[in-house]
JSON list of C-alpha atoms in Angstrom, two decimals:
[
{"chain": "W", "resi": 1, "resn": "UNK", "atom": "CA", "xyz": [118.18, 132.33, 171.02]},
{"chain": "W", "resi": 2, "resn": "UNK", "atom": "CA", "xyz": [115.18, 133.02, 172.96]},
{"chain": "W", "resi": 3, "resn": "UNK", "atom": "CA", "xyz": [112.76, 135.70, 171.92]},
{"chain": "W", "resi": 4, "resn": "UNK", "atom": "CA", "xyz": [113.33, 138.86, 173.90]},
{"chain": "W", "resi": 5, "resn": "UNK", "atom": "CA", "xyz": [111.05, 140.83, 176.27]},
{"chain": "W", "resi": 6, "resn": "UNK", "atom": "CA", "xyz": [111.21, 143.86, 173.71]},
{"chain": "W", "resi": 7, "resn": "UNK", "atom": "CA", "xyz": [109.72, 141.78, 170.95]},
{"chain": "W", "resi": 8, "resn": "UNK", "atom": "CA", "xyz": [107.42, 139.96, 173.25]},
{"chain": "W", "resi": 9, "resn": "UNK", "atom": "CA", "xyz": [105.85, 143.41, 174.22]},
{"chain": "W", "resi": 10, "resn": "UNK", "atom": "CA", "xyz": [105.24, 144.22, 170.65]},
{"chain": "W", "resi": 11, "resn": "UNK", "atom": "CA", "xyz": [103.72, 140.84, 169.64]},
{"chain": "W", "resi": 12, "resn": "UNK", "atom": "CA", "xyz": [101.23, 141.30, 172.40]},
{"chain": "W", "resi": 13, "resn": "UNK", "atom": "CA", "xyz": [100.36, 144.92, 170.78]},
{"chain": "W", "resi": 14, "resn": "UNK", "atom": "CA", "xyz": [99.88, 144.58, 167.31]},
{"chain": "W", "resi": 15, "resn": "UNK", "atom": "CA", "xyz": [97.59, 141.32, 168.40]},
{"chain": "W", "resi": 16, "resn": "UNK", "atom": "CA", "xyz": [95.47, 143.94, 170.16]},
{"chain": "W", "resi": 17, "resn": "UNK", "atom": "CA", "xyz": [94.55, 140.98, 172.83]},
{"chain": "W", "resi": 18, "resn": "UNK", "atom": "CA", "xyz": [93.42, 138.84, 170.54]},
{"chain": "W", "resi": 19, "resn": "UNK", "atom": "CA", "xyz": [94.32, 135.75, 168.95]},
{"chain": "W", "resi": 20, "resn": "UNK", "atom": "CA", "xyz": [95.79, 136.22, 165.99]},
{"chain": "W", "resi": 21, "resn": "UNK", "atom": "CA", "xyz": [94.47, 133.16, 164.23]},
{"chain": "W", "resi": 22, "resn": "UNK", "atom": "CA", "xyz": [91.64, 134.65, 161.91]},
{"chain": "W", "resi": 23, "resn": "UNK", "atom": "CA", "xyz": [89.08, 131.89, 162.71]},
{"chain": "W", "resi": 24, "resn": "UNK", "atom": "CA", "xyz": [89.34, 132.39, 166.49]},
{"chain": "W", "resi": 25, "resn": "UNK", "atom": "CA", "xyz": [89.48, 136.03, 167.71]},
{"chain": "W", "resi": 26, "resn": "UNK", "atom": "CA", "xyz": [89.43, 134.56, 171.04]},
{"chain": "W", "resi": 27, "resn": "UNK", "atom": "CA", "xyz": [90.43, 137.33, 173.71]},
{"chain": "W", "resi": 28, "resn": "UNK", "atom": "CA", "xyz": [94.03, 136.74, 174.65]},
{"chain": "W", "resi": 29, "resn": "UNK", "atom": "CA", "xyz": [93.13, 138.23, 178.59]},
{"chain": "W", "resi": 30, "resn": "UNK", "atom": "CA", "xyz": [91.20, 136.81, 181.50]},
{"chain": "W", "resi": 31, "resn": "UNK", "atom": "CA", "xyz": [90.10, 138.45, 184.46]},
{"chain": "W", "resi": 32, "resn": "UNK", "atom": "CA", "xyz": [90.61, 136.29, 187.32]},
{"chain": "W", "resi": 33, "resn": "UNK", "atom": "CA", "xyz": [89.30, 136.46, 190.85]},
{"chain": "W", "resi": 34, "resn": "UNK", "atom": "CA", "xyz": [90.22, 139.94, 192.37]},
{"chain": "W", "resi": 35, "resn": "UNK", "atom": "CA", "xyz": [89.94, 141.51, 189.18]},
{"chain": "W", "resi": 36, "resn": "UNK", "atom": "CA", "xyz": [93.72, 140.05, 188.15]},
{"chain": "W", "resi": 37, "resn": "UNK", "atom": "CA", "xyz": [94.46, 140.49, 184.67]},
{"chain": "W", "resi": 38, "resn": "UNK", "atom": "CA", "xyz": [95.78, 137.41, 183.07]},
{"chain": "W", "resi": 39, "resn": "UNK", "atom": "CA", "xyz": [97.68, 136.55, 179.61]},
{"chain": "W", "resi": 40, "resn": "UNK", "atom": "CA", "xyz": [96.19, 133.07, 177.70]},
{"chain": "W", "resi": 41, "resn": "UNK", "atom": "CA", "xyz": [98.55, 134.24, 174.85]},
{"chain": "W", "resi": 42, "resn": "UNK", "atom": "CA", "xyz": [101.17, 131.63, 173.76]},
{"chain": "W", "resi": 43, "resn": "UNK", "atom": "CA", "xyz": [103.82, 132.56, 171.16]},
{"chain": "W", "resi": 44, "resn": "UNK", "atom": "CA", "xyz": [104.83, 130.79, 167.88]},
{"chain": "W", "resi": 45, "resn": "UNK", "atom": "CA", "xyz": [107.16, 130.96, 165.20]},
{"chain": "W", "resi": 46, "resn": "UNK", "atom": "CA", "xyz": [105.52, 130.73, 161.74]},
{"chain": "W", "resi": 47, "resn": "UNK", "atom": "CA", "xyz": [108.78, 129.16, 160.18]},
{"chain": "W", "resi": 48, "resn": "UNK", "atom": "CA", "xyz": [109.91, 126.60, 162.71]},
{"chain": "W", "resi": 49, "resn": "UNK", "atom": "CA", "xyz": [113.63, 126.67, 164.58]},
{"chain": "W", "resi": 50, "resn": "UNK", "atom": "CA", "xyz": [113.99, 123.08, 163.53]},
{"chain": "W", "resi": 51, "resn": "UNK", "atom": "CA", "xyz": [113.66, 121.06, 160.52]},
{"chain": "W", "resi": 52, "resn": "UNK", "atom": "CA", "xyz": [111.34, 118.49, 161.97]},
{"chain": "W", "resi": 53, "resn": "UNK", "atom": "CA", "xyz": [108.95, 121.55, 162.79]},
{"chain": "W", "resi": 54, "resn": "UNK", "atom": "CA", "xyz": [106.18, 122.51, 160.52]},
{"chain": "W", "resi": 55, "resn": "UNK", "atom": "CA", "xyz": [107.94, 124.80, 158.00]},
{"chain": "W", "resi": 56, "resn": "UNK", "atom": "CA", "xyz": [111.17, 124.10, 159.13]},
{"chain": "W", "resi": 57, "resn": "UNK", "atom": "CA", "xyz": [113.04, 123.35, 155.80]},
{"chain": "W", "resi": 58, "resn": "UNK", "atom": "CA", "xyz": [112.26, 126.89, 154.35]},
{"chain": "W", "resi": 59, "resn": "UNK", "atom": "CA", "xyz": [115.46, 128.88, 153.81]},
{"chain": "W", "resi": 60, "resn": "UNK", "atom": "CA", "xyz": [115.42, 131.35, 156.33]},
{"chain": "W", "resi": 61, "resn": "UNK", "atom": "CA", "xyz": [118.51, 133.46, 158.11]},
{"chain": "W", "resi": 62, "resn": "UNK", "atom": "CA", "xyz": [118.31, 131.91, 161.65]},
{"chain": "W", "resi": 63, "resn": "UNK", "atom": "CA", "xyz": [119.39, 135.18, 163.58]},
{"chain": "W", "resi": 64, "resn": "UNK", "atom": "CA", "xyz": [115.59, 136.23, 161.74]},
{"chain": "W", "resi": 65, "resn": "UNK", "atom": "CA", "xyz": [113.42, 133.65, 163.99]},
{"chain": "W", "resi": 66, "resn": "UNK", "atom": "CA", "xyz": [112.64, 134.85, 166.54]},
{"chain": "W", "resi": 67, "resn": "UNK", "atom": "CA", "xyz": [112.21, 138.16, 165.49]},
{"chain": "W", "resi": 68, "resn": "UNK", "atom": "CA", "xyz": [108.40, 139.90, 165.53]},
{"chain": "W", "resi": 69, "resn": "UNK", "atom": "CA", "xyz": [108.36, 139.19, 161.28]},
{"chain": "W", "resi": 70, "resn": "UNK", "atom": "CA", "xyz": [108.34, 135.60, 162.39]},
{"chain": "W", "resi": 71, "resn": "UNK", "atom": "CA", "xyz": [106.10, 135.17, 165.24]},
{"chain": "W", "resi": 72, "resn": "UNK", "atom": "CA", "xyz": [102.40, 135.08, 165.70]},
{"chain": "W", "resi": 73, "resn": "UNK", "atom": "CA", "xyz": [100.34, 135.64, 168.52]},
{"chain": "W", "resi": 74, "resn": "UNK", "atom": "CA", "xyz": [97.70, 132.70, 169.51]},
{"chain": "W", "resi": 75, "resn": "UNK", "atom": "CA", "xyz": [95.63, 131.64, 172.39]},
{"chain": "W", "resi": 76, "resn": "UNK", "atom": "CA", "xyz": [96.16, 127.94, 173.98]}
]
């Protein structure tokens, strides 16, 4: 199941536009030429979809991943 816009949305505010990894704070928004506004951010799950993924053997109700609980917000 793919994440949905509504989550999306709230991902990208409670990051504040910033990465959420604590060692980086790197602004998740570039202005471009013309002013444009531009999202860097890239989404991922903190308990993986698969079992070959990092995490991915933790018990965890799969209708749950890719719900905001299980996402974080990172730059590339």
């Amino acid at each position: 199941m793919p994440i949905v816009e509504s989550v999306k949305r709230q991902l990208e505010r409670s990051a504040g536009g910033y990465c959420q990894n604590r060692d980086c704070r790197r602004r998740l928004f570039e202005i471009h030429e013309g002013g444009q506004r531009v999202s860097v951010a890239e989404l991922a799950h903190i308990i993986g979809k698969t079992r070959r993924s990092p995490r991915g053997r933790v018990r965890y109700d799969k209708s749950a991943l890719d719900q905001f609980e299980n996402i974080i917000v990172l730059c590339p």
